[in-house]
Short mmCIF file of C-alpha atoms in Angstrom, two decimals:
data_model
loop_
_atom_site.label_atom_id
_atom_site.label_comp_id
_atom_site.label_asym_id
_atom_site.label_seq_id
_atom_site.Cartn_x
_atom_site.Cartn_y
_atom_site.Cartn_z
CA UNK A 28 -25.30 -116.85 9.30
CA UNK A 29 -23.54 -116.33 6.30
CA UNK A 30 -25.39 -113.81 5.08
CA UNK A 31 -24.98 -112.00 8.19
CA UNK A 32 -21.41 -112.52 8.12
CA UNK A 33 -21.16 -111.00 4.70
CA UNK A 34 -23.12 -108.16 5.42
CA UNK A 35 -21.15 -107.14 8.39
CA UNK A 36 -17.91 -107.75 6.29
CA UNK A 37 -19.33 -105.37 3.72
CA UNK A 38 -20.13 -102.84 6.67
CA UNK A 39 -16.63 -102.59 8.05
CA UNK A 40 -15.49 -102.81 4.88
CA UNK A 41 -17.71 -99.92 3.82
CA UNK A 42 -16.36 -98.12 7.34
CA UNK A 43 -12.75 -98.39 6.49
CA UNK A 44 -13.26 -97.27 3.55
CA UNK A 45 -15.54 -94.39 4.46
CA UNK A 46 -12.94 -93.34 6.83
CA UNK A 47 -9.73 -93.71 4.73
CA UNK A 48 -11.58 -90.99 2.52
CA UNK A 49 -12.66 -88.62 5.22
CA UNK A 50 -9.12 -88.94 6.46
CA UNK A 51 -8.18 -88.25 2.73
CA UNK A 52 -10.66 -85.26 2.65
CA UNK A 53 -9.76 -83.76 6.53
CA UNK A 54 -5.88 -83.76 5.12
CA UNK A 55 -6.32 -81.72 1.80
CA UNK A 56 -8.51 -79.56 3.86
CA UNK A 57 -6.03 -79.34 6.17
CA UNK A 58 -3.21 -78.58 3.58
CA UNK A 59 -5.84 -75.77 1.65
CA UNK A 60 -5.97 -73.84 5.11
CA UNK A 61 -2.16 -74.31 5.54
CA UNK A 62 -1.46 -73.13 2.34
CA UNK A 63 -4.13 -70.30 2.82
CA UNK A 64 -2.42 -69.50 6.50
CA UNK A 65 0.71 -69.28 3.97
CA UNK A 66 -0.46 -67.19 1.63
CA UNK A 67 -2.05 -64.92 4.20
CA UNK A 68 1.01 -64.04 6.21
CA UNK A 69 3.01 -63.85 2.52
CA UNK A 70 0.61 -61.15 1.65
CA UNK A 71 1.03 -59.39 4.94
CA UNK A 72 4.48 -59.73 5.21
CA UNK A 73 4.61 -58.12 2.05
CA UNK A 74 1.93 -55.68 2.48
CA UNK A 75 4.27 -54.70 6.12
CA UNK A 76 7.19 -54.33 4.25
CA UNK A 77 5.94 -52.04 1.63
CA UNK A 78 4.17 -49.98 4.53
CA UNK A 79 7.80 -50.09 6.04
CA UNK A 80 9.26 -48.99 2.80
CA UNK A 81 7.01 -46.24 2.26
CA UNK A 82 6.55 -44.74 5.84
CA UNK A 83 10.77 -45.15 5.66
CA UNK A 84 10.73 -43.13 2.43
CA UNK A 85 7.97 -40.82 3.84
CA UNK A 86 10.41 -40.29 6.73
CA UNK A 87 13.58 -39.42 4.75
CA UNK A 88 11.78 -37.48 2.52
CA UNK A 89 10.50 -35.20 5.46
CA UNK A 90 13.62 -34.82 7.15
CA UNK A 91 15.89 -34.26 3.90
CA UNK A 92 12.98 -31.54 3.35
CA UNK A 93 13.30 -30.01 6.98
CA UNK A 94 17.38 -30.17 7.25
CA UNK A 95 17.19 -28.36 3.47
CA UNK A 96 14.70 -25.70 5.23
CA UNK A 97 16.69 -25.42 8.45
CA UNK A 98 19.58 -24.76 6.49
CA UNK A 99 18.19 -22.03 4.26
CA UNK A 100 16.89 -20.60 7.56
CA UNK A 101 20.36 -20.45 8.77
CA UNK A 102 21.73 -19.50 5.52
CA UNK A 103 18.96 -16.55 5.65
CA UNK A 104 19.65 -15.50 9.42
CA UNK A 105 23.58 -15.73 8.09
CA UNK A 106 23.10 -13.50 5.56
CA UNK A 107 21.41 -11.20 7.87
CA UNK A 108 23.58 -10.38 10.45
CA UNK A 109 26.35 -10.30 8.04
CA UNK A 110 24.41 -7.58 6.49
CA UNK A 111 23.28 -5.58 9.49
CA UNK A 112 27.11 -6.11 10.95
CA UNK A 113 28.67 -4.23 7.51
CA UNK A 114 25.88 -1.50 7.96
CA UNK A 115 27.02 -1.17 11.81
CA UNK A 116 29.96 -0.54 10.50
CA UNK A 117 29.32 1.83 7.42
CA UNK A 118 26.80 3.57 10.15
CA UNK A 119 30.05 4.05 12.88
CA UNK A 120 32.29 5.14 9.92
CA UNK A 121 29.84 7.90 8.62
CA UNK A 122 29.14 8.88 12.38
CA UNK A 123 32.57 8.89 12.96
CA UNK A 124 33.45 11.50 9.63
CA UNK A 125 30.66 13.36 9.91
CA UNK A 126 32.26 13.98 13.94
CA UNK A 127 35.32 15.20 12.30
CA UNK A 128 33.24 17.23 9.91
CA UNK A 129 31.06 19.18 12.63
CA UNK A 130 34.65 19.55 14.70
CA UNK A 131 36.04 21.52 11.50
CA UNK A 132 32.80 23.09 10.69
CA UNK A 133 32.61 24.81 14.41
CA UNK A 134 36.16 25.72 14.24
CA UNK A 135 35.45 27.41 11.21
CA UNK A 136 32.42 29.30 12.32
CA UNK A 137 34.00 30.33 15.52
CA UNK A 138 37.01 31.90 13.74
CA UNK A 139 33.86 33.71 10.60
CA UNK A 140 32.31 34.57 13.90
CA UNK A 141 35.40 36.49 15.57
CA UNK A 142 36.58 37.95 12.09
CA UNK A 143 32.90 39.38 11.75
CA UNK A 144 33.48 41.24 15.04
CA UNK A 145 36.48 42.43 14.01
CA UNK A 146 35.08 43.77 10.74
CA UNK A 147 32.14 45.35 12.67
CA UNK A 148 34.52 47.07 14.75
CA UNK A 149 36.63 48.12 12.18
CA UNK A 150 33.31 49.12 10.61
CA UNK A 151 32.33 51.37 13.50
CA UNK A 152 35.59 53.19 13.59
CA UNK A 153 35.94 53.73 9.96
CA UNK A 154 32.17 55.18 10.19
CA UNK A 155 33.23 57.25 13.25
CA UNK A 156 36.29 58.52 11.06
CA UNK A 157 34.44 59.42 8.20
CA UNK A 158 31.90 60.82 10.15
CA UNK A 159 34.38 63.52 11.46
CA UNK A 160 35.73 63.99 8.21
CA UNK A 161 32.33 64.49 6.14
CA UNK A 162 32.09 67.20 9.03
CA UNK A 163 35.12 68.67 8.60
CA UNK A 164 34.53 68.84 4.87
CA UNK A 165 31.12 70.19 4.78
CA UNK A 166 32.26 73.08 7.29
CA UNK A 167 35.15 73.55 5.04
CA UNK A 168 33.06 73.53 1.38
CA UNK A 169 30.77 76.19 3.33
CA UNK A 170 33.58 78.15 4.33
CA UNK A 171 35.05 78.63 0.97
CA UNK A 172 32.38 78.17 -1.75
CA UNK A 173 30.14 80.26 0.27
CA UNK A 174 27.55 77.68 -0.48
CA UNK A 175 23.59 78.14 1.42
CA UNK A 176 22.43 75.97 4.30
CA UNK A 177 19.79 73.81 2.37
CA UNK A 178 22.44 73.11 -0.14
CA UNK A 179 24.78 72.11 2.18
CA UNK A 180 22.13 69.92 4.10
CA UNK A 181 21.48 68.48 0.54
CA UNK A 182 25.41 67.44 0.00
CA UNK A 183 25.42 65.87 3.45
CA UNK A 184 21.90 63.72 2.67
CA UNK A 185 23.28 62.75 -0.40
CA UNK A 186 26.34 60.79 1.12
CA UNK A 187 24.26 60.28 3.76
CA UNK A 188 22.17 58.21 1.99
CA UNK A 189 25.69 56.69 -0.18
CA UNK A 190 26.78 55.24 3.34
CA UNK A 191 23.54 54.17 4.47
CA UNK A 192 23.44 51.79 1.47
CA UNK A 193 27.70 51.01 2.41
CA UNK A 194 26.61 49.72 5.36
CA UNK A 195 23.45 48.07 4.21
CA UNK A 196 25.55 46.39 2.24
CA UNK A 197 27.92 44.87 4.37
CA UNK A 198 25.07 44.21 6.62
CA UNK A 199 23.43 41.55 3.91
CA UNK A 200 26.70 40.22 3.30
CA UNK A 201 26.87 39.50 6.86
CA UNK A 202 23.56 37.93 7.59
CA UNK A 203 24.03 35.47 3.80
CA UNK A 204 27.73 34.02 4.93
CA UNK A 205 25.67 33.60 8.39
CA UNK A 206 22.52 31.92 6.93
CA UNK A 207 25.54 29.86 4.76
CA UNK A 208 26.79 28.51 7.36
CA UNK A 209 23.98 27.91 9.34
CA UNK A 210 22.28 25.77 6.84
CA UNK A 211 25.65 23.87 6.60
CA UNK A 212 25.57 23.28 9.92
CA UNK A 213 21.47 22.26 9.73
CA UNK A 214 22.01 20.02 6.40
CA UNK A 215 25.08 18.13 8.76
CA UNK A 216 22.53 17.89 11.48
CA UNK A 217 19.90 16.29 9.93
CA UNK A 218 21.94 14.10 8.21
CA UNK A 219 23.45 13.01 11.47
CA UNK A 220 19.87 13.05 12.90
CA UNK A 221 18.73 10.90 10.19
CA UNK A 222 21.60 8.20 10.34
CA UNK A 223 21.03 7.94 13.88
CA UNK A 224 17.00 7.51 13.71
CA UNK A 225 17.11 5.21 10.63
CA UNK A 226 15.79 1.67 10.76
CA UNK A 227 16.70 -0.11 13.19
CA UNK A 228 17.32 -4.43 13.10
CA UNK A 229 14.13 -5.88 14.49
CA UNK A 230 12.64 -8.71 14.86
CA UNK A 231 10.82 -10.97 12.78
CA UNK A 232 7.22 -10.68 13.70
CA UNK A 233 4.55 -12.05 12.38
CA UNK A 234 6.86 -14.56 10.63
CA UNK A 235 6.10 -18.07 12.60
CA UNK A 236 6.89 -20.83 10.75
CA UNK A 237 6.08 -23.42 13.17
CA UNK A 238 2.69 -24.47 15.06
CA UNK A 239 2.81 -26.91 18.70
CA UNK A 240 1.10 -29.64 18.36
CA UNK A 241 -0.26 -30.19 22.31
CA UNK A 242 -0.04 -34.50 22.53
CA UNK A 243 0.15 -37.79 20.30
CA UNK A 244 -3.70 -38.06 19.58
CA UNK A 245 -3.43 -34.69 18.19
CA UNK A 246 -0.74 -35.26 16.11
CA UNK A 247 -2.55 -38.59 14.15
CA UNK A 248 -5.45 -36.60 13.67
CA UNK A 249 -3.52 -34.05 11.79
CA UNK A 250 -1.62 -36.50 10.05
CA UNK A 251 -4.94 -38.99 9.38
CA UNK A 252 -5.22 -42.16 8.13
CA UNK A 253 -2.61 -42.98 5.57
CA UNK A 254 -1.66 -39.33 5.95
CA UNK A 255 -4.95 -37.97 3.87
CA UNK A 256 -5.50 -35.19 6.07
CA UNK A 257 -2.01 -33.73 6.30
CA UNK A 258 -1.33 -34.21 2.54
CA UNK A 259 -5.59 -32.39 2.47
CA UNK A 260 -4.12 -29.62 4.41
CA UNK A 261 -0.82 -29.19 2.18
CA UNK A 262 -3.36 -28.86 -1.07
CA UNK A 263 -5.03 -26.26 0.44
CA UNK A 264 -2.78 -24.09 1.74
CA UNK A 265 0.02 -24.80 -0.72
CA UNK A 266 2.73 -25.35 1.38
CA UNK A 267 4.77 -28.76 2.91
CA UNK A 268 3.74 -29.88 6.40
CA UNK A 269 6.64 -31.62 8.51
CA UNK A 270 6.66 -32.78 11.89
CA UNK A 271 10.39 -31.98 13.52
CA UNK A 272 12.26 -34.73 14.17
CA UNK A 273 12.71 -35.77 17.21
CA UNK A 274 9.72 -33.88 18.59
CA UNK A 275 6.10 -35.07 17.55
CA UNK A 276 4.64 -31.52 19.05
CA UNK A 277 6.18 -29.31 16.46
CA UNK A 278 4.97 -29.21 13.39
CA UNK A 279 6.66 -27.56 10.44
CA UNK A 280 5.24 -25.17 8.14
CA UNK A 281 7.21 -24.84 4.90
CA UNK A 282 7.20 -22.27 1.97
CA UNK A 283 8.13 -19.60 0.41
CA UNK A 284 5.07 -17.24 0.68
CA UNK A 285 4.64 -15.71 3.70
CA UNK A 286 0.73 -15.45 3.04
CA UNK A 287 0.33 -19.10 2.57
CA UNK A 288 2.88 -19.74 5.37
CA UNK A 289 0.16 -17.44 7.42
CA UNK A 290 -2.86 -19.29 5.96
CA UNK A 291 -1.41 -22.52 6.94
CA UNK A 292 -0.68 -21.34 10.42
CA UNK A 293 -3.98 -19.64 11.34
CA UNK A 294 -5.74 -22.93 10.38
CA UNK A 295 -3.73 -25.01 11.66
CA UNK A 296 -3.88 -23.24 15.25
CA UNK A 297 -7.74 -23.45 14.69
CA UNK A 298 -7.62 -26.89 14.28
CA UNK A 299 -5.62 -27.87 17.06
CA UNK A 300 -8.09 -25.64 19.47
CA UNK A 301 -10.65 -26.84 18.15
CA UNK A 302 -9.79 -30.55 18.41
CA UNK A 303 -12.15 -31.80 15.87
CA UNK A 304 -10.19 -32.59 12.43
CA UNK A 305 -11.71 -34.11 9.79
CA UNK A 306 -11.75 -33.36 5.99
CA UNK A 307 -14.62 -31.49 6.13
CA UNK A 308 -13.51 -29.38 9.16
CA UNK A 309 -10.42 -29.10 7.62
CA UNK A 310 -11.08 -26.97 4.45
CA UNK A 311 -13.89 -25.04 6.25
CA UNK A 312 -10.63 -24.14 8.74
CA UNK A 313 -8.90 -23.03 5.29
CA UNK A 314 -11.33 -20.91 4.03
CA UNK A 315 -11.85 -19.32 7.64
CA UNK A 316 -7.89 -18.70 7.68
CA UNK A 317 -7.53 -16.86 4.05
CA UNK A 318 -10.35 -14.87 4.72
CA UNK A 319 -9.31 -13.75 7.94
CA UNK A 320 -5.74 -13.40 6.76
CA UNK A 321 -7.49 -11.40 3.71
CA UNK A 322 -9.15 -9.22 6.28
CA UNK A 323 -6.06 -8.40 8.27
CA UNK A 324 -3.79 -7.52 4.91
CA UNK A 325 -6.31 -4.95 4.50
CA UNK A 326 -6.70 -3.53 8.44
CA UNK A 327 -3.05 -3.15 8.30
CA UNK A 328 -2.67 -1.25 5.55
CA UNK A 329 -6.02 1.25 6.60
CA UNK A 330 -4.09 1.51 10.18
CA UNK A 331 -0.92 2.37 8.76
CA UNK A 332 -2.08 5.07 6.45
CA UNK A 333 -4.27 6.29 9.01
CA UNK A 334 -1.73 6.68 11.14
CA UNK A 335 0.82 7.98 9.06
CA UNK A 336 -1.44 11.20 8.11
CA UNK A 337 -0.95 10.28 4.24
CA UNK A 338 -4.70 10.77 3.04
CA UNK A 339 -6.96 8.39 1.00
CA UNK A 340 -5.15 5.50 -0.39
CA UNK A 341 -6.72 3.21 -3.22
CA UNK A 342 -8.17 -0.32 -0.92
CA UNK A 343 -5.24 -2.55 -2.90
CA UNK A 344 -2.28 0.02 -2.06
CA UNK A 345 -3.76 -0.23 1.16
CA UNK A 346 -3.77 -4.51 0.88
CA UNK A 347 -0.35 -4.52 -0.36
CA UNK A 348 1.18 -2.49 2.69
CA UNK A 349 -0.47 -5.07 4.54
CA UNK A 350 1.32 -7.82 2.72
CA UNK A 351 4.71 -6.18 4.05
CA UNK A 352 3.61 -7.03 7.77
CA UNK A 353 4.54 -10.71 6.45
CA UNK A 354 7.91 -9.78 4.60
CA UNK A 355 11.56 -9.42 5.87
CA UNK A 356 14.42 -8.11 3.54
CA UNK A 357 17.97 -7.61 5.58
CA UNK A 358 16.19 -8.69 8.34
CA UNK A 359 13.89 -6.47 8.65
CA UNK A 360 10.37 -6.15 8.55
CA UNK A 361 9.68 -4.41 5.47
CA UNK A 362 6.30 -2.59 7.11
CA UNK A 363 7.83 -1.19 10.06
CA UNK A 364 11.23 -0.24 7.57
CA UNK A 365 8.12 1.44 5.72
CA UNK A 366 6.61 3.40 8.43
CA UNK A 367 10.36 4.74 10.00
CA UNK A 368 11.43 5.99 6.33
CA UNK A 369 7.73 7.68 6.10
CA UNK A 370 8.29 9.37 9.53
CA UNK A 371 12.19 10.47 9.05
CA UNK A 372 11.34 11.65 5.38
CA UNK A 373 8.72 13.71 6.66
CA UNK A 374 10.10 15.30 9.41
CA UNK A 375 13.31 16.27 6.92
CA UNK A 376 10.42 17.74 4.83
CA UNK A 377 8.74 20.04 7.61
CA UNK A 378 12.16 21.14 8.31
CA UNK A 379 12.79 22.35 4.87
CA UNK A 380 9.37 23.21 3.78
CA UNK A 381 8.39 20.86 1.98
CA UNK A 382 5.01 18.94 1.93
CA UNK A 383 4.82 16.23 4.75
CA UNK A 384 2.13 14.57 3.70
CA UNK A 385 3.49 14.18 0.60
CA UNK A 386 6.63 13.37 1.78
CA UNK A 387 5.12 10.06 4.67
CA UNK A 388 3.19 9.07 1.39
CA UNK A 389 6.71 8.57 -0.66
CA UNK A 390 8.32 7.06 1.93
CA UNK A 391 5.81 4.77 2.78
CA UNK A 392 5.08 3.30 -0.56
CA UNK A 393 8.98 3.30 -1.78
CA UNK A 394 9.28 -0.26 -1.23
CA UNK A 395 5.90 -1.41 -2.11
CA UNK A 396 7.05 -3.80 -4.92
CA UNK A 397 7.92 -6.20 -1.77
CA UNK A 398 4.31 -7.42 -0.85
CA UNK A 399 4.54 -9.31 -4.20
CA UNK A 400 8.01 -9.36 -6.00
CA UNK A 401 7.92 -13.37 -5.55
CA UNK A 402 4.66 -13.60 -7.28
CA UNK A 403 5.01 -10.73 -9.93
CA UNK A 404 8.07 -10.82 -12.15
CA UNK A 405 10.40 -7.74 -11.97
CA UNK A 406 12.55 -6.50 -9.29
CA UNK A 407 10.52 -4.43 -6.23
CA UNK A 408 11.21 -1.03 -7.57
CA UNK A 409 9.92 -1.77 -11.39
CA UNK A 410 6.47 -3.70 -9.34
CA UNK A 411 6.26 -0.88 -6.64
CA UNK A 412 6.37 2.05 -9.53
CA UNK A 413 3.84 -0.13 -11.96
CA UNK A 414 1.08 -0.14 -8.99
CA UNK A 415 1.80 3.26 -8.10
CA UNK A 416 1.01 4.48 -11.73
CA UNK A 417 -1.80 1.92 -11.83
CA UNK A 418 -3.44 3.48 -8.82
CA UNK A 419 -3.17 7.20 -10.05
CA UNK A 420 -0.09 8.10 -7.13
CA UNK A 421 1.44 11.28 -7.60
CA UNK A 422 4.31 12.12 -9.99
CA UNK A 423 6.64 12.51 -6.86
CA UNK A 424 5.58 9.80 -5.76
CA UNK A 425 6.05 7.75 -8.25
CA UNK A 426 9.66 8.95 -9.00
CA UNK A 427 10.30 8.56 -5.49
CA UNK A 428 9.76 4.95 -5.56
CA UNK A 429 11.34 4.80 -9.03
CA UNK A 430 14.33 6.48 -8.15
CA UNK A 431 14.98 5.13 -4.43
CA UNK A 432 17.72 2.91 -5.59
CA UNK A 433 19.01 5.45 -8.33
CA UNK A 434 17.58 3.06 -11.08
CA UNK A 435 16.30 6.80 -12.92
CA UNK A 436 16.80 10.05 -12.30
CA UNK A 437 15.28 11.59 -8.96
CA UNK A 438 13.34 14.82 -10.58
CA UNK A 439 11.81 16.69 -6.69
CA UNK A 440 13.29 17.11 -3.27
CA UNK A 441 11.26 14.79 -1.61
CA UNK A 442 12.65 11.58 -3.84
CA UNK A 443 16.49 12.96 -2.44
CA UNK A 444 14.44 12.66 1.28
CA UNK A 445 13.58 9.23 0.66
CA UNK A 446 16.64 7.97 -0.96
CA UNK A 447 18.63 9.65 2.14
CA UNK A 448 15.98 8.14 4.75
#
């Protein structure tokens, strides 16, 4: 019994013991997974807050860039009508002087106009006068010098032929202080014409900075995980990609070239039709875009020279004019400025004679330095002249553009014509 006592003693005993230490063992456990738990929601905490931090950053980063891109847009659109509103007015002035101008000018021609009848009538009389006296003097000379017929006839042809040449005379004189004043009147005319058909403020086409984003999935697909396939798309097309505050379904395109800006826009449109956006779709939507937008730079410019009348044009003079489709200056856009001063320069030329085609061609390549005076250093005039010599353009051409500003000396008509138009 003893034995059996001591070896159930030993068993409890061994039973306490074994569960003082499992008790022992379940509490450190216990504290390791608290401890863990801890760490765990340290890290996250952390790992929010950084997120926070960064998406907060993100945020004020985007915004700071939007209000600075809104405000050079206003700044721009300022500028612009404070532009156009001093040309109104330099426009009404001119109108208004070259008024007065014509007033005087027809005043003056009617009164030329009645003092040239009066000198035709006194003309006539005086003719009529001396008529009767050559008469009267011939019958006279006869009478007394006993002279013959023919030689008589001969006298009378001679002044004859003295007052022909009088009155043919007169008669030039006449018809050059007409033509004078005609072509004064003409020059005011056109002039007038061309003030009044000059380029007028239009808007900017083809300029869209912004692209609608149709709903929320949309917009995280554009904007990707961690924002890889927004900050994908600004690589590519080199410009900054901002959503609008405020309004999740406008997205921002920023940047100052108006071919990436167009890049950026056509893919970006594709995209959001398309629906699927994923890296891969994403740079094959890039490299449609440029191409296309490659394409077009070059339709425009065969269109507008076809149009225009101006004869073959080198396939980069021709890619450049269709750059100007994408570029504003006084807010205007520069291709349509480029296709009005083409048309009013040539129709001054057919009026005075001059070559038309010639003449469209100046006009239409005068501010050519444009497509690419942010990429190429040099104001527009010194690029515009460079490519025109590099692309064998005529001489008058050439000056044309040169001297459109009066930075040289304008050496033909037709470079007056464009600097006028």
């Amino acid at each position: 019994m003893l034995i059996t006592g001591l070896i159930i003693g030993c068993l409890l005993i061994g039973l306490v013991i074994g569960y003082v230490v499992r008790q022992h063992q379940h509490r450190q456990e216990l504290l390791a997974v608290q401890k863990q738990a801890r760490d765990i929601i340290a890290s996250a905490t952390a790992e929010t807050q950084q997120k926070i931090a960064k998406l907060t950053a993100d945020s004020r980063r985007e915004t700071l860039t939007y209000q600075q891109s809104v405000k050079d847009e206003l700044a721009e659109q300022t500028s612009d009508i404070a532009v156009r509103e001093q040309r109104r007015q330099q426009r009404e002035q001119l109108l208004g002087q070259m008024g007065v101008r014509l007033a005087d000018q027809t005043a003056m021609l009617d009164e030329r106009s009645q003092a040239n009848r009066d000198q035709r009538q006194k003309i006539r009389d005086l003719k009529a006068q001396a008529l009767q006296l050559r008469t009267d003097r011939d019958e006279t000379l006869a009478q007394q010098a006993g002279i013959d017929e023919q030689a008589a006839k001969d006298h009378v042809l001679a002044d004859t032929e003295l007052d022909l040449k009088r009155d043919r005379d007169v008669e030039i004189k006449a018809l050059n202080d007409n033509a004078v004043a005609n072509a004064e009147r003409w020059a005011k005319d056109v002039v007038l014409s061309a003030t009044e058909s000059g380029p007028q403020d239009l808007p900017k086409e083809h300029l869209e900075h912004t692209v609608t984003v149709p709903n929320g999935e949309i917009r995280s697909k554009i904007i990707g995980r961690d924002g890889q396939h927004i900050r994908l798309l600004e690589t590519l097309t080199g410009t900054d990609l901002i959503f609008v505050p405020d309004d999740n379904t406008t997205l921002f395109i920023s940047t100052h070239d108006p071919i990436r800006r167009e890049v950026a826009r056509v893919a970006l449109t594709n995209l959001v039709a398309s629906r699927r956006i994923s890296s891969n779709q994403i740079e094959t939507q890039v490299e449609n875009a440029q191409r296309d937008v490659n394409h077009s730079l070059w339709e425009t410019g065969e269109q507008t020279v076809s149009g225009l009348h101006v004869g073959w044009m080198h396939p980069d003079l021709m890619k450049l004019i269709g750059r100007l489709k994408y570029r504003t200056s006084y807010g205007q856009n520069v291709l349509l400025h480029s296709i009005e001063v083409a048309q009013l320069t040539g129709a001054m030329a057919a009026r005075l004679g001059y070559n038309t085609r010639l003449a469209r061609r100046a006009g239409l390549l005068h501010d050519l330095g444009k497509a690419i005076d942010h990429e190429v250093e040099g104001t527009h005039v010194e690029i515009g002249t460079e490519f025109a010599q590099k692309y064998g353009e005529d001489d008058v051409v050439i000056n044309a553009i040169a001297a459109h500003h009066g930075d040289v000396e304008k050496t033909s008509p037709l470079a007056e014509l464009v600097a006028a138009a």
